[in-house]
Every structure is written in structure tokens, then in C-alpha cells.
Amino acid sequence: MERALVRAIFHVDGDAFFASCEIAKNPALRGKPVITGKERGIVSSASYEAKRLGVTRGVPLSQVRRICPQAIILSSDYETYQMYSKRMYAIARRYTPLVEEYGIDECFGDLTGLATPPEEAVRRMREDLKRELNMTFSVGLGPTKVLAKLGSKHKKPDGFTVVTPENVPELLSKTPLRRVWGIGPNIAAKLEGEGLHTALDLANMSGAWVRARFAKPVLELWQELRGESVMPLSCGADTAPHSIQVTRTFAPRQGAEYLRSALSKNIENACSKARRKKLIAGEVSFFLKTQSFRYAGTHFKLGEATAAPQEVIAAVFERFPELFREGSLYRATGVTLYGLEKAEKPQLALFSEPGAMNRFGGLYKSVDALARRFGPGTVYLGSSAAALEGKGNPQEGLFSGAYGAKRLPVPYLGEVG
């Protein structure tokens, strides 16, 4: 850790952002366990009062009602959350024009070389955010994006951590590799297989050691952890969505086969939308809705970020038995992709097993080109066939697609699940 920390990059992270937006627009909720996600049947965001009672993101609401019966459960209001997000960006830009809108509840900024000392500027910015938005934000200030993000996570909620050469070893020693921004489960497992367990373990390895075992993305993380800024800020307006959701309602029916097929079609459509926006997703949630309007849902991280439907389908089908109840009547399914990032960003999983997006990249380009020319759903997975109007017989849907377009019912990547 010999390199001096010379740049001043901050990361602003909204504390329990969605729940905080609900409290900000209705102060009567302050101090109470507030949860959003009612429409999906799982926790999307929880206030710190709810977290202290054991509520965590992704937990089914049926479980929340058992462990926290006094919880106030609200449907998500993404339009309002987007409005608060834009105000957060605007406040950050008072202090520097170099602001990267990284997510609906977070942003990076570069204060290097400005007249106001960086620490003082960040303190003023936090005060502005808190006073004008009526909620708290945690902020990290450091020489790189990775260290600034670690700093914002260090003291939540309402924390401010300045990462310096003096305190960075202690911060990294307390950070498991799996909590480092950019390290997914696959790369974490590979690093742990090499005997590394904390961010400090990785930072203390030599450059030759890292280069011999990993390629550019891990090398860049290693550099950022050591205080060398190599990840530039993307300061253009970010129009990327926070999430992509696709739902499907149908006549009430029983049986796992149709529900799996409906989820498959949900996922195909969501992944197609992600590819159109040049995004890949690192997290996914899905739900099943019964005829009596009861939801069962779950949320989890993918092994690697992807927009390849068969990878998401395989992960969803693995968890399907946890939610499905034989004999129940179901009327809707839904899938939401989260953790969206730009597809051109190097995927760390490239250096373990190649993902489907890499193996079938050319094929997806052809599939998407067919969709643009003949309409969405022109080509689809065999696992989605039963959910289309052919009801299990793909040939019946040859000339009248769900989108009014011709469809070629070819299971181009095989049956999934």
C-alpha cells in the first residue's frame, strides 16, 4: 500500500432509499418499520427500524408478517423514487459537474483539483441532501471509485468515511471479498480458492501474481484497492432503468408446467429488453400470484451478470419449488431484473467459466435482429412454448404470435429446465 492517495472521488448512497422516500413524503411514518414491495410479495426496501427487527431485502412478505407484524407495507412508487433520485444528482452537481448517475439511489463524483477542500465539500453536500430531501445518505470519499464505495458502506446509515492511506488497511481487512464492488460469487470463489478472504488479502498480492491468474477486470480492482484510480467516471446523463419487470396474467390454472413456461416467457422478454438497452443484470426476483391474490416471491443474485435468458431461467427454475404449491390455482407470474449495468463493462465471469452471453453472443444478435424485423417473440425458447397461445404445441402459434407477428417456434437454445 505504498501509493499515495491523490484523487478525491466520492460515492453517495441513499440509506434504505425507497423506504426513505416513502417516509420523506409522509413524515407520519418516521420512526416506524416501513417496507416497500407489496406489489411483488417480497421486501424491496426496509427502513432501518424494520431492519433492526430482522427484516431483510428479498424476504417474502408472509415471513415479514410473522417476524414484524407491526410493519407498514407499501406498494413501490418508482415515479416518486425517480424524482428524489434526480434531486440527489442535482444537489451533488452543485459541488462538481463530474457526477456519474450510477443508480437510482447512488452516484459517484470527482472533486479533484477544486478550490473547496474535498472533505469540506462532501460535508456540505451531505447536509444539503439531508435537509432538502428529508432523508439520510451515507458517503465515502477516497482516491478511487472502489475505495469510495467501500467508504460509503462502512458506516450506515448516515455515515461519512474518508478513506486515507492511514486507515485503508484496516478498512480492507474488515471487508470480505464478496462485499467488494465488482466481485461476484464466481470470482470470489476463485480468489478464496487461492487462499484470499478479505479485500486486504487481494490488495497485498503482487501485480505479477494477479496478472498470472486473472485478466483485466480483476487487475483493475486490485489497482483501485491499492489507491490507483483506473476506473473513469461516466458523467453523461444516465437513462438506464433501475430494474426491468415483466409480468403475465392468465386464466386461473393449476400445475407447475404452465407456470414454469410463463416464467420462461417473462424472462425472455425481460432479457430482450435488457439487451436492447445494452444492459446485463446481476440480480433477479420472481413471484407467483394465486387466484386468491396471495403472492409468493424470492430475490437472489446471479452467479454472473447476464442478459442470456437460459441462464436466468435455470436459476429461477432451481428456486421454483420453494414457491410453488401443488393444488393451488395461479393467475399471474412476474420476473424483475435488478443490478443492471452496462453490457460493455467487462464481465468478471469471463475469467472463470464463460457465460452464455459470451458463448452465444452472435446468436443473440441474430435473434434480436429478427425481433426488430418481424416483431418481438419471433423466435423463442422451447420452455416458453406452453405459455403462448399454442398451449404446448408450438406449431399452432406459427402465424399468429402474441404480438401479432409471425413466429418461428424453434427452441433455438434447447429446452431449459
GROMACS .gro file of C-alpha atoms in nm:
model
  417
    1MET     CA    1   0.000   0.000   0.000
    2GLU     CA    2   0.275   0.244  -0.094
    3ARG     CA    3   0.084   0.456  -0.343
    4ALA     CA    4  -0.026   0.800  -0.223
    5LEU     CA    5  -0.399   0.876  -0.238
    6VAL     CA    6  -0.411   1.172  -0.474
    7ARG     CA    7  -0.763   1.189  -0.619
    8ALA     CA    8  -1.086   1.287  -0.443
    9ILE     CA    9  -1.377   1.072  -0.555
   10PHE     CA   10  -1.697   1.045  -0.353
   11HIS     CA   11  -1.978   0.793  -0.354
   12VAL     CA   12  -2.324   0.889  -0.226
   13ASP     CA   13  -2.552   0.603  -0.121
   14GLY     CA   14  -2.914   0.659  -0.014
   15ASP     CA   15  -2.997   0.483   0.314
   16ALA     CA   16  -3.289   0.241   0.260
   17PHE     CA   17  -3.374   0.468  -0.030
   18PHE     CA   18  -3.720   0.350  -0.136
   19ALA     CA   19  -3.848   0.329   0.221
   20SER     CA   20  -3.686   0.665   0.299
   21CYS     CA   21  -3.868   0.826   0.002
   22GLU     CA   22  -4.199   0.699   0.142
   23ILE     CA   23  -4.114   0.845   0.483
   24ALA     CA   24  -4.000   1.174   0.331
   25LYS     CA   25  -4.333   1.225   0.156
   26ASN     CA   26  -4.529   1.109   0.463
   27PRO     CA   27  -4.344   1.214   0.782
   28ALA     CA   28  -4.605   1.034   0.995
   29LEU     CA   29  -4.418   0.713   0.901
   30ARG     CA   30  -4.092   0.832   1.061
   31GLY     CA   31  -3.960   0.601   1.332
   32LYS     CA   32  -4.179   0.313   1.216
   33PRO     CA   33  -4.089  -0.014   1.037
   34VAL     CA   34  -4.171   0.076   0.677
   35ILE     CA   35  -4.139  -0.177   0.395
   36THR     CA   36  -4.190  -0.140   0.020
   37GLY     CA   37  -4.255  -0.419  -0.230
   38LYS     CA   38  -4.618  -0.506  -0.160
   39GLU     CA   39  -4.686  -0.544  -0.532
   40ARG     CA   40  -4.423  -0.819  -0.565
   41GLY     CA   41  -4.485  -1.005  -0.241
   42ILE     CA   42  -4.127  -0.961  -0.121
   43VAL     CA   43  -3.932  -0.687   0.056
   44SER     CA   44  -3.790  -0.436  -0.191
   45SER     CA   45  -3.668  -0.188   0.071
   46ALA     CA   46  -3.693  -0.172   0.451
   47SER     CA   47  -3.645   0.121   0.686
   48TYR     CA   48  -3.376   0.079   0.949
   49GLU     CA   49  -3.648   0.034   1.212
   50ALA     CA   50  -3.768  -0.271   1.016
   51LYS     CA   51  -3.411  -0.395   0.963
   52ARG     CA   52  -3.349  -0.384   1.337
   53LEU     CA   53  -3.649  -0.617   1.378
   54GLY     CA   54  -3.493  -0.869   1.141
   55VAL     CA   55  -3.643  -0.769   0.805
   56THR     CA   56  -3.407  -0.803   0.510
   57ARG     CA   57  -3.439  -0.736   0.138
   58GLY     CA   58  -3.592  -1.015  -0.066
   59VAL     CA   59  -3.776  -1.178   0.225
   60PRO     CA   60  -4.134  -1.288   0.140
   61LEU     CA   61  -4.397  -1.062   0.297
   62SER     CA   62  -4.564  -1.365   0.454
   63GLN     CA   63  -4.247  -1.408   0.659
   64VAL     CA   64  -4.234  -1.036   0.739
   65ARG     CA   65  -4.584  -1.050   0.884
   66ARG     CA   66  -4.467  -1.322   1.124
   67ILE     CA   67  -4.146  -1.157   1.243
   68CYS     CA   68  -4.268  -0.796   1.227
   69PRO     CA   69  -4.649  -0.784   1.244
   70GLN     CA   70  -4.645  -0.408   1.307
   71ALA     CA   71  -4.466  -0.341   0.976
   72ILE     CA   72  -4.621  -0.086   0.741
   73ILE     CA   73  -4.610  -0.250   0.399
   74LEU     CA   74  -4.646  -0.025   0.093
   75SER     CA   75  -4.650  -0.075  -0.283
   76SER     CA   76  -4.344   0.066  -0.459
   77ASP     CA   77  -4.383   0.410  -0.617
   78TYR     CA   78  -4.095   0.421  -0.866
   79GLU     CA   79  -4.205   0.751  -1.019
   80THR     CA   80  -4.158   0.921  -0.682
   81TYR     CA   81  -3.828   0.742  -0.620
   82GLN     CA   82  -3.702   0.863  -0.959
   83MET     CA   83  -3.794   1.220  -0.868
   84TYR     CA   84  -3.595   1.202  -0.542
   85SER     CA   85  -3.308   1.045  -0.734
   86LYS     CA   86  -3.291   1.334  -0.981
   87ARG     CA   87  -3.287   1.581  -0.691
   88MET     CA   88  -3.000   1.387  -0.534
   89TYR     CA   89  -2.798   1.416  -0.858
   90ALA     CA   90  -2.875   1.788  -0.883
   91ILE     CA   91  -2.751   1.854  -0.530
   92ALA     CA   92  -2.429   1.660  -0.596
   93ARG     CA   93  -2.370   1.869  -0.913
   94ARG     CA   94  -2.365   2.188  -0.705
   95TYR     CA   95  -2.022   2.076  -0.588
   96THR     CA   96  -1.880   1.928  -0.909
   97PRO     CA   97  -2.000   1.886  -1.266
   98LEU     CA   98  -1.832   1.546  -1.274
   99VAL     CA   99  -2.115   1.330  -1.140
  100GLU     CA  100  -2.186   0.974  -1.252
  101GLU     CA  101  -2.550   0.870  -1.205
  102TYR     CA  102  -2.467   0.514  -1.115
  103GLY     CA  103  -2.807   0.403  -0.982
  104ILE     CA  104  -3.141   0.537  -0.866
  105ASP     CA  105  -3.007   0.562  -0.510
  106GLU     CA  106  -2.636   0.625  -0.564
  107CYS     CA  107  -2.388   0.835  -0.756
  108PHE     CA  108  -2.014   0.900  -0.785
  109GLY     CA  109  -1.846   1.239  -0.818
  110ASP     CA  110  -1.494   1.373  -0.867
  111LEU     CA  111  -1.379   1.668  -0.654
  112THR     CA  112  -1.013   1.651  -0.756
  113GLY     CA  113  -0.848   1.990  -0.801
  114LEU     CA  114  -1.145   2.206  -0.696
  115ALA     CA  115  -1.100   2.511  -0.473
  116THR     CA  116  -1.301   2.377  -0.179
  117PRO     CA  117  -1.122   2.104   0.017
  118PRO     CA  118  -1.292   1.772  -0.074
  119GLU     CA  119  -1.379   1.673   0.283
  120GLU     CA  120  -1.546   2.009   0.347
  121ALA     CA  121  -1.737   1.991   0.015
  122VAL     CA  122  -1.869   1.643   0.099
  123ARG     CA  123  -1.978   1.752   0.447
  124ARG     CA  124  -2.176   2.042   0.298
  125MET     CA  125  -2.325   1.816   0.033
  126ARG     CA  126  -2.443   1.566   0.296
  127GLU     CA  127  -2.608   1.848   0.490
  128ASP     CA  128  -2.784   1.971   0.175
  129LEU     CA  129  -2.904   1.621   0.089
  130LYS     CA  130  -3.035   1.558   0.437
  131ARG     CA  131  -3.206   1.896   0.475
  132GLU     CA  132  -3.360   1.921   0.128
  133LEU     CA  133  -3.464   1.558   0.075
  134ASN     CA  134  -3.555   1.485   0.439
  135MET     CA  135  -3.363   1.158   0.444
  136THR     CA  136  -3.009   1.042   0.518
  137PHE     CA  137  -2.726   0.938   0.287
  138SER     CA  138  -2.400   0.758   0.356
  139VAL     CA  139  -2.096   0.890   0.176
  140GLY     CA  140  -1.745   0.764   0.114
  141LEU     CA  141  -1.455   0.981  -0.003
  142GLY     CA  142  -1.142   0.821  -0.139
  143PRO     CA  143  -0.884   0.815  -0.419
  144THR     CA  144  -1.074   0.562  -0.634
  145LYS     CA  145  -1.430   0.457  -0.711
  146VAL     CA  146  -1.389   0.119  -0.541
  147LEU     CA  147  -1.248   0.272  -0.220
  148ALA     CA  148  -1.511   0.549  -0.217
  149LYS     CA  149  -1.786   0.287  -0.245
  150LEU     CA  150  -1.633   0.082   0.035
  151GLY     CA  151  -1.626   0.402   0.241
  152SER     CA  152  -1.997   0.471   0.190
  153LYS     CA  153  -2.081   0.117   0.305
  154HIS     CA  154  -1.856   0.138   0.612
  155LYS     CA  155  -2.085   0.340   0.840
  156LYS     CA  156  -2.452   0.311   0.752
  157PRO     CA  157  -2.690   0.479   0.794
  158ASP     CA  158  -2.596   0.848   0.781
  159GLY     CA  159  -2.222   0.777   0.777
  160PHE     CA  160  -1.924   0.957   0.626
  161THR     CA  161  -1.592   0.779   0.584
  162VAL     CA  162  -1.280   0.937   0.437
  163VAL     CA  163  -1.052   0.664   0.305
  164THR     CA  164  -0.688   0.763   0.358
  165PRO     CA  165  -0.353   0.582   0.330
  166GLU     CA  166  -0.359   0.553   0.708
  167ASN     CA  167  -0.697   0.385   0.751
  168VAL     CA  168  -0.731   0.191   0.426
  169PRO     CA  169  -0.554  -0.126   0.553
  170GLU     CA  170  -0.795  -0.153   0.846
  171LEU     CA  171  -1.097  -0.089   0.621
  172LEU     CA  172  -0.987  -0.352   0.368
  173SER     CA  173  -0.906  -0.607   0.639
  174LYS     CA  174  -1.268  -0.588   0.759
  175THR     CA  175  -1.414  -0.626   0.410
  176PRO     CA  176  -1.481  -0.981   0.284
  177LEU     CA  177  -1.402  -1.024  -0.084
  178ARG     CA  178  -1.768  -1.094  -0.163
  179ARG     CA  179  -1.858  -0.742  -0.043
  180VAL     CA  180  -1.616  -0.566  -0.277
  181TRP     CA  181  -1.796  -0.387  -0.559
  182GLY     CA  182  -1.736  -0.578  -0.882
  183ILE     CA  183  -1.652  -0.914  -0.727
  184GLY     CA  184  -1.930  -1.162  -0.795
  185PRO     CA  185  -1.975  -1.508  -0.644
  186ASN     CA  186  -1.771  -1.685  -0.913
  187ILE     CA  187  -1.465  -1.463  -0.885
  188ALA     CA  188  -1.493  -1.458  -0.505
  189ALA     CA  189  -1.490  -1.837  -0.503
  190LYS     CA  190  -1.183  -1.843  -0.726
  191LEU     CA  191  -1.000  -1.590  -0.508
  192GLU     CA  192  -1.096  -1.782  -0.195
  193GLY     CA  193  -0.962  -2.095  -0.362
  194GLU     CA  194  -0.628  -1.913  -0.378
  195GLY     CA  195  -0.645  -1.858  -0.002
  196LEU     CA  196  -0.765  -1.494  -0.012
  197HIS     CA  197  -1.059  -1.390   0.205
  198THR     CA  198  -1.053  -1.012   0.250
  199ALA     CA  199  -1.004  -0.710   0.028
  200LEU     CA  200  -0.670  -0.654   0.203
  201ASP     CA  201  -0.557  -1.005   0.108
  202LEU     CA  202  -0.611  -0.917  -0.259
  203ALA     CA  203  -0.457  -0.569  -0.231
  204ASN     CA  204  -0.142  -0.712  -0.073
  205MET     CA  205  -0.077  -0.956  -0.359
  206SER     CA  206   0.182  -0.859  -0.618
  207GLY     CA  207   0.090  -0.734  -0.962
  208ALA     CA  208   0.269  -1.033  -1.115
  209TRP     CA  209   0.059  -1.271  -0.907
  210VAL     CA  210  -0.267  -1.106  -1.016
  211ARG     CA  211  -0.169  -1.088  -1.384
  212ALA     CA  212  -0.070  -1.454  -1.386
  213ARG     CA  213  -0.413  -1.570  -1.266
  214PHE     CA  214  -0.667  -1.311  -1.374
  215ALA     CA  215  -0.731  -1.069  -1.656
  216LYS     CA  216  -0.809  -0.701  -1.677
  217PRO     CA  217  -1.118  -0.658  -1.455
  218VAL     CA  218  -0.957  -0.821  -1.150
  219LEU     CA  219  -0.632  -0.638  -1.220
  220GLU     CA  220  -0.826  -0.308  -1.222
  221LEU     CA  221  -0.994  -0.395  -0.893
  222TRP     CA  222  -0.654  -0.473  -0.743
  223GLN     CA  223  -0.524  -0.135  -0.863
  224GLU     CA  224  -0.827   0.052  -0.727
  225LEU     CA  225  -0.797  -0.122  -0.388
  226ARG     CA  226  -0.434  -0.003  -0.376
  227GLY     CA  227  -0.540   0.359  -0.441
  228GLU     CA  228  -0.463   0.377  -0.814
  229SER     CA  229  -0.763   0.523  -0.997
  230VAL     CA  230  -0.818   0.332  -1.322
  231MET     CA  231  -1.199   0.328  -1.344
  232PRO     CA  232  -1.321   0.652  -1.506
  233LEU     CA  233  -1.645   0.823  -1.414
  234SER     CA  234  -1.922   0.808  -1.673
  235CYS     CA  235  -2.065   1.156  -1.636
  236GLY     CA  236  -2.329   1.162  -1.908
  237ALA     CA  237  -2.695   1.156  -1.807
  238ASP     CA  238  -2.784   0.801  -1.716
  239THR     CA  239  -3.110   0.690  -1.867
  240ALA     CA  240  -3.063   0.327  -1.772
  241PRO     CA  241  -3.356   0.185  -1.574
  242HIS     CA  242  -3.315   0.067  -1.218
  243SER     CA  243  -3.496  -0.254  -1.296
  244ILE     CA  244  -3.683  -0.435  -1.572
  245GLN     CA  245  -4.005  -0.609  -1.478
  246VAL     CA  246  -4.225  -0.834  -1.692
  247THR     CA  247  -4.546  -0.988  -1.560
  248ARG     CA  248  -4.801  -1.217  -1.717
  249THR     CA  249  -5.165  -1.267  -1.613
  250PHE     CA  250  -5.365  -1.564  -1.736
  251ALA     CA  251  -5.683  -1.758  -1.670
  252PRO     CA  252  -5.656  -1.937  -1.333
  253ARG     CA  253  -5.491  -2.275  -1.365
  254GLN     CA  254  -5.303  -2.540  -1.170
  255GLY     CA  255  -4.983  -2.724  -1.242
  256ALA     CA  256  -4.615  -2.642  -1.244
  257GLU     CA  257  -4.556  -2.689  -1.617
  258TYR     CA  258  -4.756  -2.386  -1.732
  259LEU     CA  259  -4.617  -2.164  -1.453
  260ARG     CA  260  -4.261  -2.255  -1.547
  261SER     CA  261  -4.338  -2.174  -1.908
  262ALA     CA  262  -4.496  -1.839  -1.814
  263LEU     CA  263  -4.186  -1.753  -1.610
  264SER     CA  264  -3.968  -1.857  -1.903
  265LYS     CA  265  -4.156  -1.616  -2.130
  266ASN     CA  266  -4.133  -1.340  -1.865
  267ILE     CA  267  -3.758  -1.389  -1.854
  268GLU     CA  268  -3.717  -1.399  -2.232
  269ASN     CA  269  -3.900  -1.067  -2.264
  270ALA     CA  270  -3.707  -0.905  -1.977
  271CYS     CA  271  -3.371  -1.019  -2.115
  272SER     CA  272  -3.466  -0.898  -2.462
  273LYS     CA  273  -3.543  -0.553  -2.320
  274ALA     CA  274  -3.213  -0.555  -2.130
  275ARG     CA  275  -3.022  -0.637  -2.449
  276ARG     CA  276  -3.199  -0.357  -2.637
  277LYS     CA  277  -3.073  -0.118  -2.371
  278LYS     CA  278  -2.728  -0.284  -2.376
  279LEU     CA  279  -2.761  -0.389  -2.012
  280ILE     CA  280  -2.692  -0.703  -1.814
  281ALA     CA  281  -2.848  -0.796  -1.478
  282GLY     CA  282  -2.680  -0.925  -1.164
  283GLU     CA  283  -2.992  -0.994  -0.958
  284VAL     CA  284  -3.338  -1.134  -1.023
  285SER     CA  285  -3.666  -1.174  -0.839
  286PHE     CA  286  -3.976  -1.363  -0.940
  287PHE     CA  287  -4.321  -1.422  -0.797
  288LEU     CA  288  -4.622  -1.647  -0.833
  289LYS     CA  289  -4.967  -1.498  -0.771
  290THR     CA  290  -5.260  -1.719  -0.672
  291GLN     CA  291  -5.624  -1.686  -0.766
  292SER     CA  292  -5.683  -1.551  -0.411
  293PHE     CA  293  -5.427  -1.272  -0.479
  294ARG     CA  294  -5.160  -1.413  -0.249
  295TYR     CA  295  -4.803  -1.362  -0.361
  296ALA     CA  296  -4.502  -1.588  -0.313
  297GLY     CA  297  -4.173  -1.442  -0.427
  298THR     CA  298  -3.798  -1.451  -0.383
  299HIS     CA  299  -3.496  -1.241  -0.476
  300PHE     CA  300  -3.139  -1.359  -0.533
  301LYS     CA  301  -2.810  -1.275  -0.702
  302LEU     CA  302  -2.700  -1.445  -1.020
  303GLY     CA  303  -2.360  -1.611  -1.041
  304GLU     CA  304  -2.266  -1.353  -1.303
  305ALA     CA  305  -2.436  -1.055  -1.465
  306THR     CA  306  -2.613  -1.160  -1.783
  307ALA     CA  307  -2.889  -1.089  -2.034
  308ALA     CA  308  -2.895  -1.451  -2.154
  309PRO     CA  309  -3.244  -1.587  -2.077
  310GLN     CA  310  -3.146  -1.950  -2.037
  311GLU     CA  311  -2.906  -1.859  -1.756
  312VAL     CA  312  -3.175  -1.667  -1.568
  313ILE     CA  313  -3.432  -1.938  -1.638
  314ALA     CA  314  -3.204  -2.207  -1.496
  315ALA     CA  315  -3.156  -2.005  -1.177
  316VAL     CA  316  -3.528  -1.930  -1.142
  317PHE     CA  317  -3.634  -2.289  -1.209
  318GLU     CA  318  -3.392  -2.407  -0.939
  319ARG     CA  319  -3.584  -2.198  -0.684
  320PHE     CA  320  -3.929  -2.258  -0.829
  321PRO     CA  321  -4.013  -2.549  -0.590
  322GLU     CA  322  -3.962  -2.313  -0.293
  323LEU     CA  323  -4.266  -2.108  -0.401
  324PHE     CA  324  -4.492  -2.348  -0.590
  325ARG     CA  325  -4.773  -2.524  -0.403
  326GLU     CA  326  -4.933  -2.820  -0.578
  327GLY     CA  327  -5.311  -2.789  -0.598
  328SER     CA  328  -5.321  -2.409  -0.575
  329LEU     CA  329  -5.483  -2.205  -0.851
  330TYR     CA  330  -5.248  -1.946  -1.002
  331ARG     CA  331  -5.331  -1.643  -1.213
  332ALA     CA  332  -5.005  -1.450  -1.270
  333THR     CA  333  -4.627  -1.470  -1.272
  334GLY     CA  334  -4.365  -1.196  -1.281
  335VAL     CA  335  -3.990  -1.151  -1.312
  336THR     CA  336  -3.777  -0.846  -1.232
  337LEU     CA  337  -3.414  -0.797  -1.329
  338TYR     CA  338  -3.203  -0.585  -1.092
  339GLY     CA  339  -2.842  -0.484  -1.053
  340LEU     CA  340  -2.838  -0.356  -1.411
  341GLU     CA  341  -2.507  -0.248  -1.556
  342LYS     CA  342  -2.374  -0.165  -1.899
  343ALA     CA  343  -2.314  -0.472  -2.110
  344GLU     CA  344  -1.990  -0.335  -2.247
  345LYS     CA  345  -1.844  -0.343  -1.897
  346PRO     CA  346  -1.604  -0.642  -1.880
  347GLN     CA  347  -1.765  -0.937  -1.707
  348LEU     CA  348  -1.554  -1.089  -1.435
  349ALA     CA  349  -1.702  -1.430  -1.505
  350LEU     CA  350  -1.512  -1.426  -1.831
  351PHE     CA  351  -1.219  -1.546  -1.630
  352SER     CA  352  -1.395  -1.843  -1.477
  353GLU     CA  353  -1.643  -2.033  -1.690
  354PRO     CA  354  -1.759  -1.835  -1.997
  355GLY     CA  355  -2.122  -1.725  -1.965
  356ALA     CA  356  -2.394  -1.777  -2.221
  357MET     CA  357  -2.371  -1.410  -2.326
  358ASN     CA  358  -2.016  -1.481  -2.435
  359ARG     CA  359  -2.076  -1.823  -2.587
  360PHE     CA  360  -2.390  -1.723  -2.777
  361GLY     CA  361  -2.328  -1.353  -2.834
  362GLY     CA  362  -2.355  -1.383  -3.212
  363LEU     CA  363  -2.672  -1.588  -3.189
  364TYR     CA  364  -2.840  -1.327  -2.968
  365LYS     CA  365  -2.755  -1.060  -3.221
  366SER     CA  366  -2.941  -1.264  -3.482
  367VAL     CA  367  -3.238  -1.325  -3.251
  368ASP     CA  368  -3.263  -0.956  -3.170
  369ALA     CA  369  -3.232  -0.866  -3.538
  370LEU     CA  370  -3.526  -1.099  -3.616
  371ALA     CA  371  -3.728  -0.934  -3.340
  372ARG     CA  372  -3.661  -0.590  -3.485
  373ARG     CA  373  -3.760  -0.702  -3.835
  374PHE     CA  374  -4.058  -0.931  -3.763
  375GLY     CA  375  -4.164  -0.831  -3.412
  376PRO     CA  376  -4.094  -0.943  -3.054
  377GLY     CA  377  -4.124  -1.315  -2.990
  378THR     CA  378  -4.044  -1.416  -3.348
  379VAL     CA  379  -3.804  -1.675  -3.210
  380TYR     CA  380  -3.845  -1.811  -2.860
  381LEU     CA  381  -3.719  -2.080  -2.625
  382GLY     CA  382  -3.894  -2.416  -2.618
  383SER     CA  383  -3.950  -2.370  -2.245
  384SER     CA  384  -4.177  -2.073  -2.324
  385ALA     CA  385  -4.397  -2.257  -2.574
  386ALA     CA  386  -4.674  -2.366  -2.337
  387ALA     CA  387  -4.726  -2.008  -2.219
  388LEU     CA  388  -4.801  -1.886  -2.570
  389GLU     CA  389  -5.136  -1.934  -2.727
  390GLY     CA  390  -5.021  -2.265  -2.878
  391LYS     CA  391  -5.054  -2.407  -2.523
  392GLY     CA  392  -4.776  -2.659  -2.559
  393ASN     CA  393  -4.798  -2.716  -2.933
  394PRO     CA  394  -4.563  -2.468  -3.097
  395GLN     CA  395  -4.698  -2.534  -3.446
  396GLU     CA  396  -5.036  -2.384  -3.350
  397GLY     CA  397  -4.875  -2.046  -3.297
  398LEU     CA  398  -4.691  -2.031  -3.626
  399PHE     CA  399  -4.879  -1.746  -3.789
  400SER     CA  400  -5.040  -1.556  -3.503
  401GLY     CA  401  -4.796  -1.451  -3.239
  402ALA     CA  402  -4.875  -1.290  -2.909
  403TYR     CA  403  -4.760  -0.962  -3.064
  404GLY     CA  404  -4.946  -1.004  -3.390
  405ALA     CA  405  -4.632  -1.110  -3.572
  406LYS     CA  406  -4.524  -1.432  -3.742
  407ARG     CA  407  -4.339  -1.659  -3.507
  408LEU     CA  408  -4.086  -1.931  -3.565
  409PRO     CA  409  -4.134  -2.172  -3.274
  410VAL     CA  410  -3.780  -2.305  -3.280
  411PRO     CA  411  -3.627  -2.385  -2.941
  412TYR     CA  412  -3.304  -2.231  -3.065
  413LEU     CA  413  -3.108  -2.290  -2.746
  414GLY     CA  414  -3.289  -2.601  -2.636
  415GLU     CA  415  -3.535  -2.675  -2.364
  416VAL     CA  416  -3.446  -2.522  -2.030
  417GLY     CA  417  -3.547  -2.688  -1.707
   0.00000   0.00000   0.00000
